Coordinates of C-alpha atoms and ligand atoms in Angstrom, one line a residue:
Chain A
X1 CA 129.9 -160.8 0.3
X2 CA 126.4 -159.5 0.1
X3 CA 127.4 -157.1 -2.6
X4 CA 127.8 -160.1 -5.0
X5 CA 124.0 -160.3 -5.4
X6 CA 123.7 -159.4 -9.1
X7 CA 120.1 -160.4 -9.7
X8 CA 118.2 -157.3 -10.7
X9 CA 121.1 -155.0 -10.8
X10 CA 121.8 -152.8 -13.8
X11 CA 125.1 -153.5 -15.7
X12 CA 126.2 -150.4 -17.5
X13 CA 127.0 -150.8 -21.2
X14 CA 126.4 -149.7 -24.7
X15 CA 125.4 -152.9 -26.4
X16 CA 122.4 -153.3 -28.8
X17 CA 120.4 -154.8 -25.9
X18 CA 121.1 -151.7 -23.8
X19 CA 119.8 -149.6 -26.6
X20 CA 116.5 -151.4 -27.1
X21 CA 113.4 -149.5 -26.0
X22 CA 112.5 -150.6 -22.5
X23 CA 108.8 -151.2 -23.4
X24 CA 109.8 -153.4 -26.3
X25 CA 112.2 -155.2 -24.1
X26 CA 109.6 -156.0 -21.5
X27 CA 107.2 -157.2 -24.0
X28 CA 109.8 -159.3 -25.8
X29 CA 110.9 -160.8 -22.5
X30 CA 107.3 -161.7 -21.7
X31 CA 107.0 -163.3 -25.2
X32 CA 110.2 -165.2 -24.5
X33 CA 108.9 -166.5 -21.3
X34 CA 105.9 -167.8 -23.2
X35 CA 108.2 -169.4 -25.7
X36 CA 110.2 -171.1 -22.9
X37 CA 107.0 -172.7 -21.7
X38 CA 105.6 -173.8 -25.0
X39 CA 108.8 -175.3 -26.2
X40 CA 108.0 -179.0 -25.7
X41 CA 110.5 -181.0 -27.7
X42 CA 114.3 -181.1 -27.7
X43 CA 114.7 -179.2 -31.0
X44 CA 112.6 -176.2 -30.0
X45 CA 114.3 -176.3 -26.6
X46 CA 117.6 -176.1 -28.4
X47 CA 116.4 -173.2 -30.6
X48 CA 115.2 -171.3 -27.5
X49 CA 118.4 -172.0 -25.7
X50 CA 120.5 -170.9 -28.7
X51 CA 118.6 -167.7 -29.1
X52 CA 119.0 -166.8 -25.5
X53 CA 122.7 -167.5 -25.7
X54 CA 122.8 -165.2 -28.7
X55 CA 121.1 -162.5 -26.7
X56 CA 123.6 -163.0 -23.9
X57 CA 126.5 -162.5 -26.3
X58 CA 124.8 -159.4 -27.8
X59 CA 124.5 -157.9 -24.3
X60 CA 128.3 -157.8 -24.0
X61 CA 128.0 -158.6 -20.3
X62 CA 130.5 -161.2 -19.0
X63 CA 129.0 -164.7 -18.9
X64 CA 130.2 -164.8 -15.2
X65 CA 127.5 -162.3 -14.3
X66 CA 124.8 -164.6 -15.6
X67 CA 126.4 -167.6 -13.9
X68 CA 126.1 -165.7 -10.6
X69 CA 122.4 -165.3 -11.0
X70 CA 122.1 -169.0 -11.9
X71 CA 124.1 -170.0 -8.9
X72 CA 121.5 -168.4 -6.7
X73 CA 118.9 -170.9 -7.9
X74 CA 121.0 -174.1 -8.1
X75 CA 119.3 -175.7 -5.1
X76 CA 115.9 -175.0 -6.5
X77 CA 116.9 -176.4 -9.9
X78 CA 118.4 -179.5 -8.4
X79 CA 115.5 -180.2 -6.1
X80 CA 112.8 -179.8 -8.7
X81 CA 114.6 -181.8 -11.4
X82 CA 115.3 -184.5 -8.8
X83 CA 111.7 -184.8 -7.9
X84 CA 110.7 -185.0 -11.6
X85 CA 113.0 -187.9 -12.2
X86 CA 110.8 -190.0 -9.9
X87 CA 107.7 -189.0 -11.8
X88 CA 106.5 -192.6 -12.1
X89 CA 104.5 -193.2 -15.3
X90 CA 105.9 -194.1 -18.7
X91 CA 108.5 -196.4 -20.2
X92 CA 110.7 -197.8 -17.4
X93 CA 114.4 -197.7 -18.1
X94 CA 115.9 -199.2 -15.0
X95 CA 115.2 -199.7 -11.3
X96 CA 117.1 -198.3 -8.2
X97 CA 115.7 -200.4 -5.3
X98 CA 111.9 -200.0 -5.4
X99 CA 112.1 -196.8 -7.5
X100 CA 111.6 -197.0 -11.2
X101 CA 113.3 -194.5 -13.4
X102 CA 111.3 -193.8 -16.6
X103 CA 112.3 -192.2 -19.8
X104 CA 109.6 -189.6 -19.2
X105 CA 110.9 -188.9 -15.8
X106 CA 114.4 -188.0 -17.2
X107 CA 112.9 -185.9 -20.0
X108 CA 110.8 -184.0 -17.5
X109 CA 113.7 -183.2 -15.2
X110 CA 115.8 -182.0 -18.1
X111 CA 113.0 -179.7 -19.3
X112 CA 112.3 -178.4 -15.8
X113 CA 115.9 -177.6 -15.1
X114 CA 116.4 -176.0 -18.6
X115 CA 113.2 -173.9 -18.2
X116 CA 114.1 -172.6 -14.7
X117 CA 117.6 -171.6 -15.9
X118 CA 116.3 -170.0 -19.0
X119 CA 113.7 -168.0 -17.0
X120 CA 116.4 -166.6 -14.8
X121 CA 118.7 -165.7 -17.7
X122 CA 115.9 -164.0 -19.6
X123 CA 114.8 -161.9 -16.7
X124 CA 118.5 -161.1 -15.9
X125 CA 118.8 -160.0 -19.5
X126 CA 116.1 -157.5 -18.9
X127 CA 117.3 -156.1 -15.6
X128 CA 121.0 -156.2 -16.4
X129 CA 120.6 -154.1 -19.6
X130 CA 117.8 -151.7 -18.6
X131 CA 118.1 -148.8 -16.2
X132 CA 115.7 -149.2 -13.3
X133 CA 114.2 -145.9 -14.1
X134 CA 113.6 -146.8 -17.7
X135 CA 112.1 -150.1 -16.6
X136 CA 109.5 -148.6 -14.3
X137 CA 108.8 -145.8 -16.8
X138 CA 108.1 -148.5 -19.4
X139 CA 105.9 -150.4 -17.0
X140 CA 103.9 -147.3 -16.3
X141 CA 103.4 -146.8 -20.1
X142 CA 102.4 -150.4 -20.6
X143 CA 99.9 -150.5 -17.8
X144 CA 98.6 -147.0 -18.6
X145 CA 95.4 -148.3 -20.3
X146 CA 94.3 -149.4 -16.8
X147 CA 93.8 -145.7 -15.9
X148 CA 90.4 -146.1 -17.5
X149 CA 89.5 -148.4 -14.5
X150 CA 90.8 -145.8 -12.0
X151 CA 94.0 -147.7 -11.3
X152 CA 96.7 -145.3 -10.1
X153 CA 99.3 -146.4 -12.6
X154 CA 101.7 -143.5 -12.0
X155 CA 101.7 -144.1 -8.2
X156 CA 102.4 -147.8 -8.8
X157 CA 105.3 -147.1 -11.0
X158 CA 106.6 -144.4 -8.7
X159 CA 106.6 -146.9 -5.9
X160 CA 108.5 -149.4 -8.0
X161 CA 111.0 -146.7 -9.0
X162 CA 111.7 -145.9 -5.4
X163 CA 111.9 -149.5 -4.4
X164 CA 114.4 -150.3 -7.2
X165 CA 116.3 -147.1 -6.5
X166 CA 116.9 -148.2 -3.0
X167 CA 118.0 -151.7 -3.5
X168 CA 121.6 -150.8 -4.0
X169 CA 121.4 -148.4 -1.1
X170 CA 120.0 -151.0 1.2
X171 CA 122.6 -153.5 0.1
X172 CA 125.4 -151.0 0.8
X173 CA 123.8 -150.2 4.1
X174 CA 123.5 -153.8 5.1
X175 CA 127.1 -154.3 4.2
X176 CA 128.2 -151.4 6.3
X177 CA 126.2 -152.5 9.3
X178 CA 127.4 -156.1 9.0
X179 CA 131.0 -154.9 9.0
X180 CA 130.5 -152.7 12.0
X181 CA 128.9 -155.6 14.0
X182 CA 131.6 -158.0 12.8
X183 CA 134.2 -155.6 14.0
X184 CA 132.6 -156.0 17.4
X185 CA 132.9 -159.8 17.1
X186 CA 129.4 -160.6 15.9
X187 CA 129.4 -164.1 14.5
X188 CA 127.0 -164.4 11.6
X189 CA 128.3 -167.3 9.8
X190 CA 128.3 -170.1 12.3
X191 CA 126.0 -171.7 14.9
X192 CA 122.6 -173.5 14.7
X193 CA 119.5 -172.0 13.2
X194 CA 118.3 -170.2 16.4
X195 CA 121.8 -168.7 17.0
X196 CA 121.9 -167.5 13.4
X197 CA 118.5 -165.9 13.6
X198 CA 119.5 -164.2 16.8
X199 CA 122.7 -163.0 15.2
X200 CA 120.6 -161.1 12.6
X201 CA 119.1 -158.8 15.3
X202 CA 122.1 -156.5 15.5
X203 CA 121.9 -156.1 11.8
X204 CA 118.2 -155.8 11.2
X205 CA 117.4 -153.3 13.8
X206 CA 119.9 -150.6 12.6
X207 CA 118.8 -151.5 9.0
X208 CA 115.1 -150.8 9.8
X209 CA 115.9 -147.7 11.7
X210 CA 117.8 -146.2 8.8
X211 CA 115.3 -147.4 6.2
X212 CA 112.4 -145.7 8.0
X213 CA 114.5 -142.5 8.4
X214 CA 115.3 -142.6 4.7
X215 CA 111.7 -143.1 3.8
X216 CA 110.7 -140.1 6.0
X217 CA 113.5 -137.9 4.5
X218 CA 112.6 -138.9 1.0
X219 CA 108.9 -138.0 1.6
X220 CA 109.9 -134.6 2.9
X221 CA 112.3 -134.0 0.0
X222 CA 109.6 -134.9 -2.5
X223 CA 107.1 -132.7 -0.9
X224 CA 109.6 -129.8 -0.8
X225 CA 109.8 -130.1 -4.6
X226 CA 106.0 -130.0 -4.9
X227 CA 105.5 -133.6 -5.9
X228 CA 101.8 -134.3 -6.0
X229 CA 101.2 -137.4 -8.1
X230 CA 101.2 -138.0 -11.8
X231 CA 98.8 -135.5 -13.3
X232 CA 100.5 -133.2 -15.8
X233 CA 104.0 -134.5 -15.1
X234 CA 106.3 -134.4 -18.1
X235 CA 109.3 -136.7 -18.7
X236 CA 113.0 -136.0 -19.0
X237 CA 113.6 -139.0 -21.2
X238 CA 111.1 -139.9 -23.9
X239 CA 111.0 -143.6 -24.8
X240 CA 111.3 -144.1 -28.6
X241 CA 110.9 -147.2 -30.7
X242 CA 113.5 -147.4 -33.5
X243 CA 114.9 -149.7 -36.1
X244 CA 116.7 -152.1 -33.8
X245 CA 113.5 -152.5 -31.9
X246 CA 111.7 -153.6 -35.0
X247 CA 114.5 -156.0 -35.8
X248 CA 114.3 -157.4 -32.3
X249 CA 110.6 -157.8 -32.5
X250 CA 110.9 -159.7 -35.9
X251 CA 113.6 -161.9 -34.5
X252 CA 111.5 -162.9 -31.4
X253 CA 108.4 -163.4 -33.5
X254 CA 110.3 -165.7 -35.9
X255 CA 111.4 -167.8 -32.9
X256 CA 107.9 -167.9 -31.6
X257 CA 106.5 -169.1 -34.9
X258 CA 109.3 -171.6 -35.3
X259 CA 108.7 -173.1 -31.9
X260 CA 104.9 -173.2 -32.5
X261 CA 105.4 -175.0 -35.8
X262 CA 107.8 -177.5 -34.4
X263 CA 105.3 -178.2 -31.6
X264 CA 102.7 -179.1 -34.3
X265 CA 105.1 -181.1 -36.5
X266 CA 107.0 -183.0 -33.9
X267 CA 105.8 -185.3 -31.0
X268 CA 105.5 -183.6 -27.7
X269 CA 108.3 -184.6 -25.2
X270 CA 107.1 -182.6 -22.3
X271 CA 104.0 -180.6 -21.5
Chain B
X1 CA 158.9 -156.2 16.8
X2 CA 156.2 -154.2 15.1
X3 CA 152.6 -154.8 16.0
X4 CA 151.4 -154.0 12.5
X5 CA 153.3 -154.9 9.4
X6 CA 151.8 -154.5 5.9
X7 CA 153.5 -155.9 2.9
X8 CA 152.7 -155.0 -0.7
X9 CA 149.0 -154.6 0.1
X10 CA 146.6 -153.9 -2.8
X11 CA 142.9 -154.0 -3.0
X12 CA 140.6 -153.8 -6.0
X13 CA 136.8 -153.2 -5.6
X14 CA 134.5 -154.9 -8.0
X15 CA 137.1 -157.0 -9.7
X16 CA 136.0 -158.0 -13.2
X17 CA 133.1 -155.5 -13.4
X18 CA 133.1 -152.3 -15.4
X19 CA 133.3 -150.3 -12.2
X20 CA 136.6 -152.0 -11.2
X21 CA 138.6 -149.7 -8.9
X22 CA 142.0 -150.0 -7.4
X23 CA 141.4 -148.5 -4.0
X24 CA 144.8 -149.2 -2.4
X25 CA 148.0 -149.9 -4.3
X26 CA 151.1 -151.7 -2.9
X27 CA 151.2 -150.4 0.6
X28 CA 154.2 -151.2 2.7
X29 CA 154.5 -150.1 6.3
X30 CA 155.2 -151.0 9.9
X31 CA 153.8 -149.6 13.1
X32 CA 155.5 -150.1 16.5
X33 CA 153.7 -151.0 19.7
X34 CA 152.3 -148.0 21.6
X35 CA 152.5 -145.6 18.7
X36 CA 149.9 -143.0 18.1
X37 CA 149.6 -142.8 14.3
X38 CA 147.7 -140.2 12.3
X39 CA 146.3 -141.2 8.9
X40 CA 145.5 -138.4 6.5
X41 CA 144.6 -138.2 2.8
X42 CA 142.2 -136.6 0.4
X43 CA 138.6 -138.0 0.1
X44 CA 138.7 -141.3 -1.7
X45 CA 142.4 -141.8 -1.2
X46 CA 141.8 -145.3 0.3
X47 CA 142.0 -144.6 4.1
X48 CA 138.9 -146.5 5.0
X49 CA 139.7 -149.3 2.7
X50 CA 143.2 -149.7 4.2
X51 CA 142.1 -149.9 7.8
X52 CA 139.5 -152.5 7.0
X53 CA 142.3 -154.8 6.1
X54 CA 143.9 -154.5 9.5
X55 CA 141.1 -156.4 11.3
X56 CA 140.3 -158.8 8.4
X57 CA 137.1 -157.2 7.2
X58 CA 138.6 -157.1 3.7
X59 CA 140.8 -159.7 2.3
X60 CA 143.8 -158.3 0.4
X61 CA 143.6 -158.7 -3.4
X62 CA 147.4 -159.0 -3.1
X63 CA 149.9 -158.8 -0.3
X64 CA 149.9 -159.6 3.4
X65 CA 149.0 -158.2 6.7
X66 CA 150.8 -159.2 9.9
X67 CA 149.5 -158.4 13.3
X68 CA 152.0 -159.2 16.2
X69 CA 154.1 -161.0 13.6
X70 CA 151.3 -163.4 12.5
X71 CA 149.9 -163.3 9.0
X72 CA 146.2 -162.8 9.7
X73 CA 145.0 -164.9 6.8
X74 CA 147.2 -167.9 7.6
X75 CA 144.4 -169.2 9.8
X76 CA 141.1 -167.7 8.8
X77 CA 139.3 -169.3 11.7
X78 CA 141.1 -167.0 14.0
X79 CA 139.9 -163.8 12.3
X80 CA 137.1 -163.4 14.8
X81 CA 139.7 -163.3 17.7
X82 CA 141.7 -160.9 15.7
X83 CA 138.8 -158.5 15.7
X84 CA 138.8 -158.3 19.5
X85 CA 142.5 -157.4 19.4
X86 CA 142.2 -154.9 16.6
X87 CA 139.2 -152.6 17.5
X88 CA 137.8 -150.7 14.5
X89 CA 135.5 -147.7 14.9
X90 CA 133.9 -146.8 11.6
X91 CA 133.1 -143.5 10.0
X92 CA 129.8 -142.2 11.6
X93 CA 129.6 -145.3 13.8
X94 CA 126.2 -144.3 15.3
X95 CA 124.3 -146.6 13.0
X96 CA 125.7 -149.7 14.7
X97 CA 123.7 -149.1 17.9
X98 CA 120.9 -151.6 18.2
X99 CA 120.2 -152.7 21.8
X100 CA 117.4 -151.2 24.0
X101 CA 119.9 -149.7 26.4
X102 CA 123.2 -148.0 25.9
X103 CA 124.7 -150.3 28.5
X104 CA 123.7 -153.4 26.6
X105 CA 125.0 -152.0 23.4
X106 CA 128.4 -151.3 24.9
X107 CA 128.3 -154.8 26.4
X108 CA 127.8 -156.4 22.9
X109 CA 131.5 -156.8 22.1
X110 CA 132.5 -158.2 25.6
X111 CA 129.6 -160.7 25.4
X112 CA 130.9 -161.9 22.0
X113 CA 134.3 -162.3 23.7
X114 CA 132.6 -164.6 26.2
X115 CA 133.5 -162.5 29.3
X116 CA 131.8 -163.0 32.7
X117 CA 129.1 -160.6 33.8
X118 CA 131.4 -159.0 36.4
X119 CA 134.2 -158.4 33.8
X120 CA 131.6 -157.0 31.4
X121 CA 130.4 -154.5 34.0
X122 CA 134.0 -153.3 34.5
X123 CA 134.5 -153.0 30.8
X124 CA 131.4 -151.0 30.2
X125 CA 132.3 -148.6 33.0
X126 CA 135.9 -148.3 31.8
X127 CA 134.8 -147.6 28.2
X128 CA 132.2 -145.0 29.3
X129 CA 134.8 -143.3 31.3
X130 CA 137.3 -143.2 28.5
X131 CA 134.9 -141.6 26.0
X132 CA 133.4 -139.3 28.6
X133 CA 129.9 -140.8 28.5
X134 CA 127.9 -140.0 31.7
X135 CA 126.8 -143.1 33.6
X136 CA 123.2 -141.6 33.7
X137 CA 122.9 -142.3 30.0
X138 CA 123.8 -145.9 30.2
X139 CA 120.2 -147.0 31.1
X140 CA 118.7 -144.9 28.3
X141 CA 117.8 -146.2 24.8
X142 CA 120.5 -145.3 22.3
X143 CA 117.9 -143.9 20.0
X144 CA 117.1 -141.2 22.6
X145 CA 120.6 -139.8 22.7
X146 CA 121.9 -136.7 21.0
X147 CA 124.1 -137.1 18.0
X148 CA 127.3 -136.5 20.0
X149 CA 126.2 -138.9 22.7
X150 CA 125.4 -141.6 20.2
X151 CA 128.9 -141.2 18.8
X152 CA 130.4 -141.6 22.2
X153 CA 128.3 -144.7 22.9
X154 CA 129.3 -146.3 19.6
X155 CA 133.0 -145.7 20.2
X156 CA 132.6 -147.0 23.7
X157 CA 131.1 -150.2 22.2
X158 CA 134.5 -150.8 20.6
X159 CA 136.7 -149.6 23.4
X160 CA 134.9 -152.0 25.8
X161 CA 136.7 -154.9 24.0
X162 CA 139.9 -153.3 25.3
X163 CA 141.7 -153.8 22.0
X164 CA 145.5 -153.7 21.7
X165 CA 145.2 -151.8 18.6
X166 CA 142.4 -149.2 18.3
X167 CA 141.6 -147.7 14.9
X168 CA 139.3 -144.7 14.6
X169 CA 137.9 -143.6 11.3
X170 CA 137.2 -139.8 11.6
X171 CA 135.8 -140.1 15.0
X172 CA 135.3 -136.3 15.5
X173 CA 133.6 -135.6 12.1
X174 CA 130.4 -133.7 12.8
X175 CA 131.1 -133.0 16.5
X176 CA 131.0 -129.4 17.9
X177 CA 134.4 -127.8 18.7
X178 CA 134.0 -128.3 22.4
X179 CA 132.9 -131.9 22.1
X180 CA 135.8 -132.5 19.7
X181 CA 138.4 -131.1 22.1
X182 CA 136.9 -133.1 24.9
X183 CA 137.0 -136.3 22.9
X184 CA 140.6 -135.6 21.8
X185 CA 141.6 -135.3 25.5
X186 CA 139.8 -138.4 26.5
X187 CA 141.5 -140.4 23.8
X188 CA 144.9 -138.9 24.7
X189 CA 144.3 -140.0 28.3
X190 CA 143.2 -143.5 27.2
X191 CA 146.3 -143.9 25.1
X192 CA 148.5 -142.8 28.0
X193 CA 146.9 -145.2 30.5
X194 CA 146.4 -148.2 28.2
X195 CA 149.6 -147.7 26.2
X196 CA 148.0 -149.4 23.2
X197 CA 148.5 -148.6 19.6
X198 CA 146.1 -146.2 18.0
X199 CA 145.5 -145.3 14.4
X200 CA 143.5 -142.1 14.0
X201 CA 142.0 -141.2 10.6
X202 CA 141.2 -137.5 10.3
X203 CA 140.7 -134.6 7.9
X204 CA 141.6 -132.2 10.6
X205 CA 145.3 -131.4 10.4
X206 CA 145.0 -129.6 13.8
X207 CA 143.8 -132.7 15.5
X208 CA 146.5 -134.8 13.8
X209 CA 149.2 -132.4 14.8
X210 CA 148.1 -132.3 18.4
X211 CA 147.8 -136.0 18.9
X212 CA 150.0 -138.2 16.7
X213 CA 153.6 -139.4 17.0
X214 CA 153.8 -140.3 13.3
X215 CA 151.7 -139.5 10.3
X216 CA 150.8 -141.6 7.3
X217 CA 149.8 -139.7 4.2
X218 CA 147.8 -141.4 1.5
X219 CA 147.2 -140.2 -2.0
X220 CA 145.3 -142.1 -4.7
X221 CA 145.6 -145.4 -3.0
X222 CA 149.3 -145.1 -2.2
X223 CA 151.2 -144.3 1.0
X224 CA 153.3 -141.3 -0.1
X225 CA 154.7 -140.3 3.3
X226 CA 155.1 -142.0 6.6
X227 CA 157.2 -139.9 9.0
X228 CA 157.2 -138.1 12.3
X229 CA 154.4 -135.5 12.5
X230 CA 156.9 -132.6 12.4
X231 CA 158.7 -133.9 9.3
X232 CA 155.4 -134.6 7.5
X233 CA 154.2 -131.0 8.1
X234 CA 157.5 -129.6 6.9
X235 CA 156.6 -130.8 3.4
X236 CA 153.7 -128.3 3.0
X237 CA 154.1 -127.8 -0.7
X238 CA 153.7 -131.5 -1.5
X239 CA 150.8 -131.8 0.9
X240 CA 149.0 -128.9 -0.8
X241 CA 149.4 -130.6 -4.1
X242 CA 147.5 -133.6 -2.7
X243 CA 144.6 -131.4 -1.5
X244 CA 145.8 -131.4 2.1
X245 CA 147.4 -128.6 4.1
X246 CA 149.4 -128.1 7.2
X247 CA 147.9 -126.8 10.5
X248 CA 147.2 -123.1 10.4
X249 CA 149.5 -122.4 13.3
X250 CA 152.4 -124.2 11.6
X251 CA 151.9 -122.1 8.5
X252 CA 151.8 -118.9 10.5
X253 CA 155.0 -119.8 12.3
X254 CA 156.9 -120.7 9.2
X255 CA 155.7 -117.4 7.6
X256 CA 157.1 -115.5 10.6
X257 CA 160.4 -117.3 10.2
X258 CA 160.5 -116.5 6.5
X259 CA 160.0 -112.9 7.4
X260 CA 163.1 -112.8 9.4
X261 CA 161.9 -113.7 12.9
X262 CA 164.3 -116.1 14.6
X263 CA 161.9 -118.8 15.7
X264 CA 161.5 -122.6 15.4
X265 CA 159.3 -123.3 12.4
X266 CA 158.4 -126.9 13.2
X267 CA 155.5 -125.8 15.5
X268 CA 152.4 -128.0 15.5
X269 CA 150.1 -126.7 18.2
X270 CA 148.9 -123.3 19.4
X271 CA 150.4 -124.0 22.9
X272 CA 153.8 -124.7 21.4
X273 CA 153.5 -121.5 19.3
X274 CA 152.6 -119.4 22.3
X275 CA 155.7 -120.7 24.2
X276 CA 157.9 -120.2 21.2
X277 CA 156.8 -116.6 20.7
X278 CA 157.1 -115.8 24.4
X279 CA 160.6 -117.2 24.3
X280 CA 161.4 -115.1 21.3
X281 CA 160.1 -111.9 22.9
X282 CA 162.0 -112.6 26.1
X283 CA 165.2 -113.1 24.1
X284 CA 164.7 -109.8 22.3
X285 CA 164.2 -107.9 25.6
X286 CA 167.5 -109.2 26.8
X287 CA 169.3 -108.1 23.6
Ligands
ATP1 N1 132.3 -150.7 -1.6 C1 133.0 -150.1 -2.6 N2 132.8 -150.5 -3.8 C2 133.4 -149.9 -4.9 N3 134.3 -148.9 -4.7 C3 134.5 -148.4 -3.4 C4 133.9 -149.0 -2.3 N4 134.3 -148.4 -1.2 C5 135.2 -147.5 -1.6 N5 135.3 -147.5 -3.0 C6 136.2 -146.6 -3.8 O1 137.5 -146.8 -3.3 C7 138.2 -145.6 -3.2 C8 138.7 -145.4 -1.7 O2 137.7 -145.3 -0.9 P1 137.8 -145.1 0.7 O3 136.5 -145.2 1.3 O4 138.8 -146.0 1.2 O5 138.4 -143.6 0.8 P2 138.7 -142.7 2.0 O6 140.1 -142.3 1.9 O7 138.2 -143.4 3.3 O8 137.8 -141.4 1.8 P3 137.0 -140.5 2.8 O9 138.0 -139.5 3.3 O10 136.0 -139.8 1.9 O11 136.4 -141.3 3.8 C9 137.2 -144.5 -3.6 O12 137.6 -144.1 -4.9 C10 135.9 -145.2 -3.5 O13 135.1 -144.7 -4.6
MG2 MG1 136.7 -143.0 4.7

């Protein structure tokens, strides 16, 4: 069912990760993405993997939820790592027909797969443990220096808030419309490509109609409450950096330094 | 044989997430062919969830659903055919309209059934008649219709499949009183002519009293009563505890009886009440 899309959906909870300040979390996740890409030998890869696993446990979210996000990219992971196996240069190990499998090729495909999976998990860690409103609020604060260059930071974050806010609504709406058309015998699951695309029409049209109506209603509702942009707006929830945030920052910095050092000390397996 | 048989049916939303919710809980019931069933229950009692099981839109977490004696999940490739047999009209069904004319939209179900153009034409006319939709509107865009007309068009879109079992989820919610009465009469006529089985979900006790043979009462995911309309509305104290009530006219009549008037208290509609009171007055004149 379409409701099973977990990527980017908040998972309510009270874990340490849920309590972290959203700005800190965003910056730490960004750092972690850097770590994932600079980890270039198996030991640093293992350290990264282990610390991500540690964070997953800290989040107190069932592993199943993460597996679902990974499932969505299985094909991508398989395809890219398969392509990398055939990456020709290096020490040949064995031949399949005219294709030579090299040690470097195997290393590459392992790294690519691991990196993709870790990327998905790290970004899921952020979205699963952070309320969408906190997330956009934090982004607004992070990009606020851009105001100096006349970038409308508040408007950008308001648009993101609204978009995120309406993802679940749209999913629910799609589900409802799909059910109604299925009840009239619409066949969405079978047929060739053209038939399948045509089968989407009865779902997409009502979806667009209602999305436009919603947008229009929302605009009116906002105007009725005198919304006029970001100037002078106060906040209901003030973001605050506390002790656990400092601990988290230290933890991630240690891993960053560790990985950097290992890169210098050990031979590079994959760039 | 019963057309619908439900055995130990349970459904859980969001299994394994923190928002896990048992929406219906061990439902057992049987519906006979040609019955007009009313389904009532407080908001969130699981009515919509229950009816989605009858045409296979939801797969039971536990238990079985039999339609015409066949377990619908025995052969899941037949589910699509089941949906032509069990027509389901959703709550606020207007959003399902998508074609550029009302005619084509009503035709959507019959096209999916693979009917010939001639048959489809008959079906559309038949469905428009039954819901009371003027032929003039058929060539209009569904998005140009009024709210009530859209509702009729959407319901016609299900009736056009000529289902053996028709399930309507609050079809009269949001209609004006006249439109509501009209629609009730149309469906009554439809039921009389087609002799199919109908399940009608409603929050209006008056509608339920007027139209159904038997009534299912749901509370917190369980079926707590399933009996003839009269018997269900006899149990007014229990119903009130579940946030439901009996039709106003039934209450008035039972009060009158409590106050010593010798009348039948199992009255369900205003017409019946008028007859009963007239009868009573006549009897008193004679005495
Ligand atoms: N898609 C869903 N995901 C999670 N929970 C749901 C979902 N749909 C319904 N529920 C929950 O299941 C319960 C039963 O809902 P249902 O829609 O069947 O009630 P209902 O009797 O039709 O109510 P109403 O009279 O308001 O239409 C409710 O508590 C509701 O919150
Ligand atoms: Mg409902």
